[in-house]
XYZ file of N, CA and C in Angstrom:
801
model
N 3.658 19.873 -71.113
C 3.717 21.016 -72.026
C 2.302 21.507 -72.358
N 2.123 22.807 -72.530
C 0.799 23.336 -72.859
C 0.313 22.827 -74.202
N -1.004 22.618 -74.297
C -1.624 22.217 -75.550
C -1.915 23.485 -76.344
N -1.156 23.697 -77.414
C -1.276 24.928 -78.182
C -2.577 24.998 -78.977
N -3.289 23.860 -79.068
C -4.552 23.859 -79.788
C -5.723 24.297 -78.906
N -5.483 24.413 -77.606
C -6.530 24.824 -76.681
C -6.611 26.349 -76.614
N -7.784 26.897 -76.228
C -7.910 28.354 -76.102
C -6.933 28.902 -75.069
N -6.529 30.144 -75.251
C -5.648 30.799 -74.286
C -6.341 30.834 -72.933
N -5.594 30.647 -71.839
C -6.205 30.690 -70.503
C -6.909 32.010 -70.192
N -6.359 33.129 -70.698
C -6.940 34.444 -70.413
C -7.035 35.255 -71.698
N -8.231 35.757 -71.998
C -8.409 36.704 -73.098
C -9.365 37.793 -72.618
N -8.888 39.025 -72.545
C -9.714 40.170 -72.158
C -9.705 41.175 -73.304
N -10.894 41.555 -73.759
C -11.032 42.528 -74.846
C -11.718 43.787 -74.326
N -11.046 44.924 -74.479
C -11.606 46.232 -74.126
C -12.182 46.249 -72.708
N -11.455 45.651 -71.776
C -11.924 45.572 -70.402
C -11.891 46.908 -69.682
N -12.913 47.153 -68.868
C -12.976 48.372 -68.056
C -13.537 48.019 -66.692
N -13.011 48.691 -65.661
C -13.486 48.503 -64.290
C -13.690 49.872 -63.663
N -14.807 50.040 -62.976
C -15.076 51.272 -62.230
C -15.398 50.896 -60.794
N -14.911 51.679 -59.846
C -15.182 51.460 -58.432
C -15.824 52.726 -57.877
N -17.042 52.575 -57.360
C -17.757 53.737 -56.858
C -18.025 54.774 -57.927
N -18.207 54.296 -59.158
C -18.463 55.199 -60.273
C -17.225 55.840 -60.866
N -16.057 55.580 -60.276
C -14.821 56.178 -60.773
C -14.074 55.168 -61.645
N -13.746 55.500 -62.898
C -13.017 54.574 -63.768
C -11.639 54.228 -63.187
N -11.356 52.939 -63.092
C -10.059 52.480 -62.595
C -9.240 51.871 -63.732
N -9.893 51.059 -64.555
C -9.247 50.449 -65.721
C -10.040 50.816 -66.960
N -9.323 51.084 -68.065
C -9.995 51.465 -69.306
C -9.285 50.844 -70.499
N -10.076 50.292 -71.415
C -9.538 49.813 -72.683
C -8.444 48.787 -72.567
N -8.616 47.785 -71.702
C -7.583 46.778 -71.486
C -7.767 45.610 -72.446
N -6.786 45.391 -73.298
C -6.726 44.219 -74.167
C -5.561 43.356 -73.693
N -5.850 42.122 -73.306
C -4.798 41.257 -72.770
C -5.105 39.809 -73.088
N -4.146 39.132 -73.680
C -4.240 37.688 -73.908
C -3.002 37.036 -73.314
N -3.222 35.990 -72.518
C -2.122 35.258 -71.902
C -2.133 33.832 -72.438
N -1.170 33.483 -73.283
C -1.121 32.129 -73.849
C -0.751 31.092 -72.784
N -1.099 29.854 -73.048
C -0.768 28.760 -72.135
C 0.743 28.631 -71.971
N 1.162 28.441 -70.731
C 2.570 28.216 -70.436
C 3.412 29.463 -70.308
N 2.815 30.633 -70.462
C 3.586 31.874 -70.386
C 3.727 32.354 -68.939
N 4.885 32.947 -68.640
C 5.113 33.597 -67.350
C 5.088 35.097 -67.615
N 4.000 35.739 -67.209
C 3.788 37.151 -67.482
C 3.945 37.960 -66.202
N 4.735 39.023 -66.259
C 4.886 39.941 -65.135
C 4.028 41.167 -65.392
N 3.080 41.421 -64.503
C 2.205 42.585 -64.584
C 2.754 43.628 -63.615
N 3.299 44.707 -64.171
C 4.072 45.644 -63.371
C 3.502 47.058 -63.439
N 4.048 47.924 -62.615
C 3.612 49.311 -62.586
C 3.688 49.858 -61.176
N 3.578 51.162 -61.062
C 3.644 51.814 -59.764
C 2.400 51.502 -58.934
N 2.467 51.760 -57.639
C 1.291 51.620 -56.795
C 0.181 52.523 -57.326
N -1.032 51.969 -57.419
C -2.152 52.753 -57.930
C -2.298 52.740 -59.435
N -1.447 51.984 -60.120
C -1.504 51.948 -61.584
C -2.650 51.075 -62.106
N -3.177 50.196 -61.245
C -4.300 49.351 -61.643
C -3.979 47.882 -61.799
N -2.744 47.487 -61.507
C -2.354 46.101 -61.776
C -3.078 45.086 -60.884
N -3.227 45.395 -59.599
C -3.941 44.465 -58.714
C -5.427 44.434 -59.036
N -5.994 45.571 -59.403
C -7.411 45.609 -59.808
C -7.624 44.749 -61.046
N -6.678 44.793 -61.970
C -6.788 43.986 -63.182
C -6.801 42.504 -62.844
N -5.915 42.077 -61.970
C -5.882 40.666 -61.592
C -7.205 40.253 -60.959
N -7.752 41.099 -60.085
C -9.020 40.760 -59.451
C -10.160 40.700 -60.467
N -10.080 41.513 -61.482
C -11.086 41.443 -62.545
C -10.948 40.136 -63.327
N -9.729 39.688 -63.525
C -9.497 38.479 -64.309
C -9.959 37.214 -63.602
N -10.120 37.261 -62.272
C -10.585 36.074 -61.548
C -11.988 36.270 -60.982
N -12.683 37.311 -61.441
C -14.067 37.479 -61.055
C -14.305 38.164 -59.733
N -13.253 38.693 -59.111
C -13.423 39.381 -57.835
C -13.800 40.848 -58.018
N -13.615 41.380 -59.216
C -14.064 42.730 -59.569
C -14.926 42.631 -60.820
N -16.114 43.201 -60.816
C -16.951 43.130 -62.019
C -16.413 44.034 -63.124
N -16.571 43.576 -64.344
C -16.239 44.414 -65.490
C -17.382 45.384 -65.755
N -17.053 46.646 -65.971
C -18.058 47.628 -66.374
C -18.273 47.569 -67.874
N -17.257 47.072 -68.594
C -17.354 46.928 -70.047
C -16.305 45.927 -70.494
N -16.502 45.383 -71.672
C -15.527 44.458 -72.231
C -15.959 43.007 -72.121
N -15.116 42.129 -72.632
C -15.394 40.702 -72.657
C -14.191 39.945 -72.114
N -14.453 39.038 -71.173
C -13.403 38.223 -70.565
C -13.724 36.758 -70.771
N -12.731 36.017 -71.272
C -12.867 34.574 -71.413
C -11.728 33.885 -70.673
N -12.067 32.846 -69.923
C -11.090 32.019 -69.238
C -11.132 30.630 -69.860
N -10.018 30.198 -70.406
C -9.942 28.913 -71.103
C -11.024 28.806 -72.179
N -11.301 29.930 -72.826
C -12.251 29.945 -73.929
C -13.703 30.126 -73.535
N -13.998 30.184 -72.225
C -15.371 30.303 -71.746
C -15.623 31.709 -71.213
N -16.699 32.369 -71.634
C -17.025 33.690 -71.084
C -17.134 33.635 -69.568
N -16.650 34.669 -68.888
C -16.575 34.670 -67.427
C -17.920 34.364 -66.782
N -19.030 34.845 -67.387
C -20.338 34.630 -66.764
C -20.776 33.176 -66.822
N -20.099 32.365 -67.649
C -20.448 30.939 -67.728
C -19.328 30.045 -67.215
N -18.282 30.646 -66.713
C -17.117 29.862 -66.273
C -17.348 29.311 -64.864
N -17.149 28.007 -64.697
C -17.348 27.369 -63.395
C -16.172 26.492 -62.968
N -15.167 26.353 -63.803
C -14.065 25.430 -63.491
C -12.979 26.141 -62.672
N -13.373 26.616 -61.481
C -12.441 27.418 -60.683
C -11.264 26.623 -60.165
N -11.375 25.289 -60.159
C -10.232 24.483 -59.722
C -9.056 24.606 -60.685
N -9.290 25.128 -61.884
C -8.206 25.304 -62.853
C -7.390 26.568 -62.574
N -7.872 27.367 -61.610
C -7.223 28.647 -61.319
C -6.745 28.688 -59.874
N -5.508 29.126 -59.680
C -4.975 29.322 -58.344
C -4.676 30.788 -58.131
N -5.088 31.321 -56.982
C -4.857 32.726 -56.660
C -4.087 32.821 -55.356
N -2.940 33.492 -55.410
C -2.121 33.699 -54.219
C -2.154 35.188 -53.890
N -2.894 35.576 -52.845
C -2.999 36.998 -52.508
C -1.726 37.515 -51.869
N -1.695 38.813 -51.628
C -0.572 39.386 -50.911
C -0.509 38.773 -49.523
N 0.713 38.671 -49.001
C 0.917 38.040 -47.699
C 0.059 38.720 -46.634
N -0.441 37.901 -45.697
C -1.268 38.418 -44.629
C -2.428 37.495 -44.331
N -2.747 36.626 -45.305
C -3.870 35.726 -45.083
C -3.482 34.305 -44.771
N -2.206 34.047 -44.505
C -1.777 32.666 -44.287
C -2.265 32.121 -42.956
N -2.280 32.959 -41.925
C -2.660 32.463 -40.606
C -4.117 32.752 -40.287
N -4.628 33.904 -40.717
C -6.021 34.302 -40.482
C -6.388 34.270 -39.002
N -5.387 34.371 -38.127
C -5.650 34.424 -36.698
C -6.008 33.085 -36.081
N -6.013 32.009 -36.873
C -6.371 30.687 -36.372
C -5.122 29.808 -36.353
N -4.815 29.205 -35.184
C -3.646 28.323 -35.137
C -3.809 27.176 -36.136
N -2.854 27.007 -36.994
C -2.918 25.934 -37.994
C -1.508 25.563 -38.384
N -1.337 24.299 -38.720
C -0.028 23.850 -39.176
C 0.128 24.139 -40.666
N 1.355 24.096 -41.109
C 1.635 24.282 -42.531
C 0.858 23.248 -43.352
N 0.875 22.004 -42.892
C 0.157 20.933 -43.602
C -1.326 21.257 -43.718
N -1.947 21.721 -42.622
C -3.380 21.997 -42.636
C -3.740 23.109 -43.612
N -2.920 24.149 -43.642
C -3.200 25.251 -44.566
C -3.073 24.780 -46.007
N -2.030 24.033 -46.302
C -1.841 23.541 -47.673
C -2.935 22.545 -48.038
N -3.329 21.703 -47.081
C -4.380 20.718 -47.338
C -5.700 21.391 -47.687
N -5.934 22.592 -47.155
C -7.187 23.301 -47.465
C -7.292 23.617 -48.951
N -6.169 23.613 -49.644
C -6.178 23.852 -51.078
C -6.789 22.714 -51.884
N -7.012 21.563 -51.241
C -7.625 20.426 -51.928
C -9.148 20.520 -51.962
N -9.720 21.529 -51.294
C -11.178 21.602 -51.183
C -11.873 21.688 -52.536
N -11.189 22.290 -53.514
C -11.809 22.409 -54.837
C -11.744 21.102 -55.623
N -11.019 20.119 -55.085
C -10.812 18.878 -55.821
C -11.483 17.658 -55.196
N -12.076 17.813 -54.004
C -12.681 16.634 -53.383
C -14.063 16.960 -52.838
N -14.836 15.930 -52.584
C -16.187 16.109 -52.077
C -16.149 16.553 -50.615
N -17.115 17.382 -50.269
C -17.183 17.909 -48.916
C -17.319 16.781 -47.894
N -16.575 16.922 -46.794
C -16.603 15.998 -45.658
C -15.957 14.640 -45.956
N -15.428 14.480 -47.142
C -14.706 13.244 -47.412
C -13.285 13.365 -46.860
N -12.774 12.319 -46.203
C -11.393 12.388 -45.705
C -10.400 12.451 -46.865
N -9.224 12.935 -46.576
C -8.191 13.015 -47.602
C -7.811 11.618 -48.067
N -7.757 11.447 -49.369
C -7.353 10.164 -49.933
C -5.826 10.103 -50.019
N -5.341 8.937 -50.399
C -3.894 8.795 -50.589
C -3.411 9.729 -51.695
N -4.223 9.870 -52.742
C -3.859 10.773 -53.841
C -3.821 12.225 -53.360
N -4.811 12.619 -52.515
C -4.819 13.973 -51.959
C -3.532 14.234 -51.186
N -3.167 13.289 -50.335
C -1.981 13.457 -49.493
C -0.710 13.541 -50.338
N -0.690 12.797 -51.431
C 0.482 12.841 -52.317
C 0.613 14.221 -52.964
N -0.528 14.798 -53.371
C -0.506 16.129 -53.993
C -0.059 17.176 -52.982
N -0.548 17.078 -51.737
C -0.159 18.025 -50.688
C 1.338 17.923 -50.414
N 1.842 16.704 -50.312
C 3.273 16.511 -50.073
C 4.101 17.076 -51.223
N 3.627 16.879 -52.434
C 4.334 17.399 -53.596
C 4.354 18.929 -53.573
N 3.224 19.538 -53.200
C 3.147 20.998 -53.142
C 4.146 21.544 -52.127
N 4.242 20.882 -50.973
C 5.201 21.308 -49.955
C 6.631 21.138 -50.445
N 6.859 20.079 -51.197
C 8.199 19.848 -51.748
C 8.571 20.931 -52.747
N 7.620 21.318 -53.600
C 7.875 22.337 -54.615
C 8.316 23.655 -53.980
N 7.679 24.024 -52.872
C 8.007 25.307 -52.233
C 9.098 25.175 -51.168
N 9.647 23.979 -51.028
C 10.772 23.802 -50.116
C 10.415 23.825 -48.648
N 9.189 23.395 -48.309
C 8.765 23.428 -46.904
C 8.323 22.060 -46.391
N 8.754 20.999 -47.054
C 8.361 19.654 -46.630
C 8.793 19.378 -45.193
N 9.920 19.942 -44.799
C 10.430 19.701 -43.447
C 9.743 20.550 -42.385
N 8.843 21.457 -42.805
C 8.128 22.323 -41.857
C 6.632 22.008 -41.808
N 6.229 20.875 -42.374
C 4.809 20.546 -42.516
C 4.057 20.578 -41.188
N 4.697 20.130 -40.113
C 4.021 20.066 -38.829
C 4.104 21.334 -38.009
N 4.845 22.325 -38.482
C 5.026 23.564 -37.735
C 3.808 24.481 -37.882
N 3.589 25.315 -36.883
C 2.527 26.301 -36.972
C 2.886 27.374 -37.979
N 1.922 27.772 -38.806
C 2.195 28.783 -39.818
C 2.667 30.090 -39.165
N 2.121 30.389 -37.990
C 2.462 31.639 -37.306
C 3.936 31.689 -36.885
N 4.587 30.531 -36.844
C 6.007 30.507 -36.446
C 6.942 30.767 -37.623
N 6.411 30.831 -38.828
C 7.234 31.004 -40.016
C 7.511 32.472 -40.293
N 8.554 32.722 -41.053
C 8.841 34.086 -41.495
C 7.824 34.499 -42.548
N 7.787 35.799 -42.868
C 6.861 36.295 -43.877
C 7.061 35.621 -45.216
N 8.310 35.442 -45.625
C 8.581 34.801 -46.907
C 8.155 33.348 -46.926
N 8.339 32.659 -45.799
C 7.905 31.259 -45.716
C 6.382 31.168 -45.749
N 5.701 32.116 -45.093
C 4.242 32.123 -45.150
C 3.749 32.329 -46.582
N 4.465 33.162 -47.329
C 4.076 33.374 -48.727
C 4.212 32.081 -49.515
N 5.248 31.303 -49.213
C 5.430 30.023 -49.893
C 4.349 29.020 -49.486
N 3.846 29.125 -48.250
C 2.724 28.279 -47.830
C 1.490 28.587 -48.674
N 1.250 29.877 -48.924
C 0.099 30.264 -49.745
C 0.246 29.742 -51.175
N 1.470 29.752 -51.692
C 1.701 29.207 -53.025
C 1.430 27.698 -53.023
N 1.889 27.016 -51.974
C 1.654 25.569 -51.878
C 0.165 25.270 -51.754
N -0.571 26.119 -51.013
C -2.016 25.910 -50.886
C -2.692 26.006 -52.255
N -2.297 27.001 -53.042
C -2.852 27.123 -54.392
C -2.439 25.935 -55.246
N -1.198 25.526 -55.121
C -0.673 24.419 -55.916
C -1.398 23.111 -55.590
N -1.834 22.949 -54.345
C -2.527 21.719 -53.936
C -3.828 21.516 -54.695
N -4.400 22.596 -55.213
C -5.608 22.473 -56.018
C -5.334 22.053 -57.448
N -4.066 21.858 -57.793
C -3.628 21.454 -59.132
C -4.168 22.363 -60.232
N -4.023 23.679 -60.065
C -4.504 24.596 -61.108
C -3.570 24.631 -62.313
N -4.106 25.111 -63.417
C -3.304 25.291 -64.630
C -2.857 26.745 -64.785
N -3.572 27.645 -64.118
C -3.336 29.081 -64.245
C -3.161 29.676 -62.853
N -2.008 30.323 -62.631
C -1.712 30.928 -61.332
C -1.695 32.440 -61.435
N -2.325 33.092 -60.463
C -2.205 34.528 -60.290
C -1.539 34.770 -58.933
N -0.469 35.538 -58.921
C 0.222 35.853 -57.683
C 0.311 37.367 -57.537
N -0.181 37.891 -56.419
C -0.233 39.331 -56.199
C 0.891 39.756 -55.259
N 1.923 40.369 -55.806
C 3.058 40.902 -55.051
C 3.632 39.873 -54.067
N 4.038 38.691 -54.539
C 4.519 37.659 -53.602
C 5.825 38.012 -52.902
N 6.602 38.943 -53.452
C 7.887 39.278 -52.824
C 7.817 40.531 -51.966
N 6.645 41.150 -51.842
C 6.523 42.381 -51.053
C 6.860 42.105 -49.590
N 7.806 42.842 -49.050
C 8.188 42.693 -47.659
C 8.925 41.411 -47.343
N 9.425 40.734 -48.377
C 10.116 39.455 -48.189
C 11.617 39.659 -48.375
N 12.410 39.080 -47.464
C 13.861 39.263 -47.556
C 14.424 38.538 -48.773
N 15.646 38.875 -49.127
C 16.251 38.374 -50.366
C 16.333 36.855 -50.398
N 16.704 36.231 -49.272
C 16.840 34.770 -49.250
C 15.510 34.100 -49.587
N 14.414 34.634 -49.044
C 13.111 34.048 -49.340
C 12.629 34.407 -50.737
N 13.056 35.561 -51.266
C 12.751 35.880 -52.658
C 13.394 34.850 -53.583
N 14.612 34.459 -53.265
C 15.310 33.439 -54.059
C 14.563 32.111 -53.968
N 14.096 31.762 -52.762
C 13.332 30.521 -52.593
C 12.018 30.573 -53.376
N 11.368 31.742 -53.370
C 10.150 31.918 -54.159
C 10.441 31.725 -55.643
N 11.543 32.290 -56.093
C 11.915 32.163 -57.501
C 12.135 30.698 -57.874
N 12.773 29.951 -56.981
C 12.997 28.526 -57.226
C 11.665 27.786 -57.340
N 10.738 28.101 -56.419
C 9.430 27.449 -56.431
C 8.673 27.752 -57.721
N 8.648 29.021 -58.105
C 7.922 29.410 -59.317
C 8.604 28.865 -60.565
N 9.920 28.729 -60.509
C 10.645 28.125 -61.623
C 10.212 26.680 -61.851
N 9.956 25.964 -60.768
C 9.509 24.574 -60.894
C 8.101 24.515 -61.480
N 7.251 25.481 -61.093
C 5.902 25.534 -61.676
C 5.981 25.824 -63.170
N 6.862 26.741 -63.530
C 7.021 27.085 -64.947
C 7.489 25.869 -65.740
N 8.409 25.099 -65.172
C 8.903 23.902 -65.853
C 7.787 22.890 -66.085
N 6.793 22.894 -65.232
C 5.669 21.967 -65.362
C 4.640 22.443 -66.387
N 4.862 23.634 -66.944
C 3.961 24.128 -67.980
C 2.836 25.006 -67.484
N 2.886 25.429 -66.212
C 1.831 26.286 -65.676
C 1.870 27.658 -66.341
N 0.704 28.269 -66.449
C 0.593 29.657 -66.904
C 0.592 30.531 -65.661
N 1.463 31.526 -65.615
C 1.648 32.318 -64.403
C 1.535 33.801 -64.715
N 0.672 34.478 -63.961
C 0.554 35.933 -64.030
C 0.999 36.479 -62.686
N 2.098 37.184 -62.690
C 2.715 37.695 -61.467
C 2.565 39.205 -61.394
N 1.928 39.691 -60.333
C 1.861 41.128 -60.090
C 3.080 41.512 -59.269
N 3.818 42.510 -59.734
C 5.040 42.881 -59.023
C 5.370 44.348 -59.227
N 5.891 44.952 -58.181
C 6.417 46.313 -58.278
C 7.844 46.241 -58.816
N 8.581 45.245 -58.312
C 9.930 44.935 -58.806
C 10.082 43.419 -58.836
N 10.933 42.926 -59.737
C 11.053 41.484 -59.929
C 12.164 40.853 -59.096
N 13.290 41.521 -58.974
C 14.403 40.953 -58.222
C 14.789 39.589 -58.774
N 14.917 38.572 -57.893
C 15.352 37.235 -58.336
C 14.365 36.535 -59.271
N 13.139 37.053 -59.391
C 12.159 36.425 -60.283
C 12.374 36.803 -61.745
N 13.190 37.826 -61.989
C 13.358 38.359 -63.343
C 13.709 37.299 -64.400
N 14.617 36.347 -64.122
C 14.971 35.376 -65.172
C 13.817 34.482 -65.616
N 12.752 34.395 -64.826
C 11.627 33.523 -65.158
C 10.657 34.165 -66.141
N 10.694 35.483 -66.254
C 9.664 36.228 -66.965
C 9.828 36.125 -68.481
N 8.732 35.762 -69.167
C 8.717 35.703 -70.626
C 8.244 37.021 -71.240
N 7.417 37.748 -70.502
C 6.760 38.933 -71.061
C 6.397 39.893 -69.933
N 6.530 41.180 -70.215
C 6.162 42.207 -69.239
C 4.996 43.037 -69.763
N 4.036 43.291 -68.885
C 2.947 44.220 -69.171
C 3.004 45.277 -68.073
N 3.134 46.527 -68.468
C 3.263 47.614 -67.499
C 2.000 48.471 -67.521
N 1.417 48.658 -66.343
C 0.221 49.475 -66.192
C 0.606 50.896 -65.814
N -0.150 51.847 -66.328
C 0.012 53.243 -65.942
C -1.353 53.929 -66.040
N -1.808 54.490 -64.933
C -3.079 55.221 -64.898
C -4.243 54.409 -65.454
N -4.290 53.126 -65.094
C -5.420 52.298 -65.484
C -5.408 51.790 -66.904
N -4.292 51.982 -67.595
C -4.158 51.489 -68.976
C -2.854 50.705 -69.122
N -2.761 49.939 -70.209
C -1.513 49.249 -70.512
C -0.592 50.221 -71.239
N 0.545 50.527 -70.618
C 1.511 51.448 -71.207
C 2.573 50.714 -72.011
N 2.791 49.452 -71.686
C 3.818 48.664 -72.386
C 3.413 47.202 -72.340
N 3.641 46.491 -73.433
C 3.380 45.057 -73.504
C 4.420 44.467 -74.445
N 5.393 43.775 -73.866
C 6.450 43.240 -74.717
C 7.494 42.464 -73.937
N 8.727 42.557 -74.396
C 9.826 41.809 -73.796
C 10.036 42.223 -72.344
N 10.570 41.320 -71.530
C 10.833 41.657 -70.124
C 11.705 42.906 -70.001
N 11.464 43.654 -68.918
C 12.171 44.906 -68.670
C 12.937 44.834 -67.358
N 14.007 45.605 -67.279
C 14.711 45.756 -66.010
C 13.824 46.552 -65.054
N 13.962 46.299 -63.755
C 13.119 46.968 -62.767
C 13.156 48.485 -62.903
N 14.354 49.030 -63.106
C 14.469 50.489 -63.162
C 13.753 51.062 -64.384
N 13.693 50.288 -65.475
C 13.066 50.791 -66.701
C 11.565 50.958 -66.537
N 10.965 50.111 -65.705
C 9.518 50.162 -65.514
C 9.078 51.503 -64.934
N 9.937 52.091 -64.120
C 9.556 53.294 -63.388
C 10.169 54.571 -63.949
N 10.710 54.505 -65.170
C 11.229 55.716 -65.798
C 10.089 56.702 -66.045
N 10.302 58.007 -65.815
C 9.226 59.005 -65.968
C 8.577 59.015 -67.344
N 9.372 58.803 -68.405
C 8.814 58.859 -69.756
C 8.650 57.467 -70.337
N 8.717 56.475 -69.456
C 8.659 55.102 -69.923
C 7.379 54.805 -70.690
N 7.544 54.069 -71.779
C 6.408 53.478 -72.477
C 5.586 54.419 -73.330
N 6.007 55.672 -73.516
C 5.165 56.592 -74.282
C 4.894 56.083 -75.695
N 5.921 55.494 -76.312
C 5.721 55.035 -77.690
C 4.898 53.757 -77.758
N 4.703 53.130 -76.571
C 3.955 51.869 -76.552
C 2.554 52.046 -75.991
N 2.229 53.258 -75.585
C 0.941 53.473 -74.948
C -0.203 53.121 -75.888
N -1.174 52.410 -75.340
C -2.364 52.046 -76.114
C -3.445 53.084 -75.862
N -4.059 53.610 -76.894
C -5.145 54.562 -76.752
C -6.439 53.898 -77.207
N -7.221 53.452 -76.231
C -8.476 52.795 -76.549
C -9.627 53.681 -76.112
N -10.697 53.689 -76.882
C -11.884 54.457 -76.503
C -12.478 53.868 -75.238
N -12.816 54.726 -74.329
C -13.421 54.292 -73.066
C -14.872 53.922 -73.298
N -15.322 52.852 -72.611
C -16.710 52.421 -72.704
C -17.436 52.860 -71.450
N -18.695 53.181 -71.570
C -19.472 53.601 -70.415
C -20.782 52.821 -70.392
N -20.717 51.637 -69.782
C -21.935 50.861 -69.583
C -22.278 49.927 -70.720
N -21.555 49.927 -71.826
C -21.865 49.041 -72.944
C -21.255 47.671 -72.699
N -21.913 46.641 -73.250
C -21.412 45.273 -73.140
C -21.087 44.931 -71.699
N -21.974 45.313 -70.792
C -21.717 45.061 -69.381
C -21.641 43.564 -69.114
N -20.633 43.141 -68.396
C -20.476 41.745 -68.027
C -20.896 41.594 -66.573
N -21.920 40.805 -66.274
C -22.369 40.681 -64.887
C -21.293 40.071 -64.006
N -21.243 40.526 -62.768
C -20.271 40.001 -61.822
C -20.632 38.582 -61.443
N -19.676 37.688 -61.465
C -19.898 36.301 -61.103
C -19.103 36.014 -59.843
N -19.796 35.628 -58.773
C -19.075 35.298 -57.555
C -18.255 34.043 -57.776
N -16.990 34.155 -57.457
C -16.095 33.038 -57.598
C -15.918 32.352 -56.255
N -15.653 31.040 -56.254
C -15.338 30.364 -54.998
C -14.150 31.018 -54.305
N -13.319 31.735 -55.060
C -12.144 32.367 -54.477
C -12.519 33.493 -53.523
N -13.756 34.015 -53.628
C -14.155 35.107 -52.763
C -15.149 34.644 -51.694
N -15.256 33.362 -51.519
C -16.179 32.835 -50.524
C -15.834 33.399 -49.147
N -16.851 33.839 -48.471
C -16.647 34.353 -47.126
C -16.296 35.803 -47.084
N -16.133 36.455 -48.253
C -15.761 37.863 -48.260
C -16.996 38.740 -48.196
């Protein structure tokens, strides 16, 4: 169970992001308590994926203050506490690899370089595969799996690092219903373990019962923050008008320097 006396895993105050000088996010206030399953929703181009990248240090803040587990982003170094599952497409990376090998790579944040996997490492990897329902496919090539199964491999890879905070970017995009159900089962097990989960989604489908809170983005701002919503409600033309937050835009004040995260290594 989450320790309620500890700082919230994510606190962003008046966050802003600009790309190429063009404002993308403005006046974002967001706090994610420990153990919460938050769905970050909105139409394509609303800013939800940019927000997630800002929260893990992959996009610099132009303004605002971000704290992870109570530590300002510029001083945060405990990246093993965070797991990031990108949109499907990076599971194989063009290199032949087995499911086990890809998931085992998730242990890199937890062990010394060039040290062989310990018995404890192997137990964590096996557990991660069990959580996502792919223990029986450990020896198979990732390229032989369906898109939905590859997405579950990426979740297992993140899980192998034993993070406390998960970010998942559109995990059900292009995934058939059966694999969406399997994803929901996997994430349900993570939720039961007390993980904090931020899910970026256009629609929730089978994941809907897991969601504790919905945050809906519109035009780079938070248009709604509250109880979970039905998929159709998120995309209503007049949705969220009474909940729209009007924050003054910042231009260069309280600039937070970009901190390269291990999550962007090689990019």
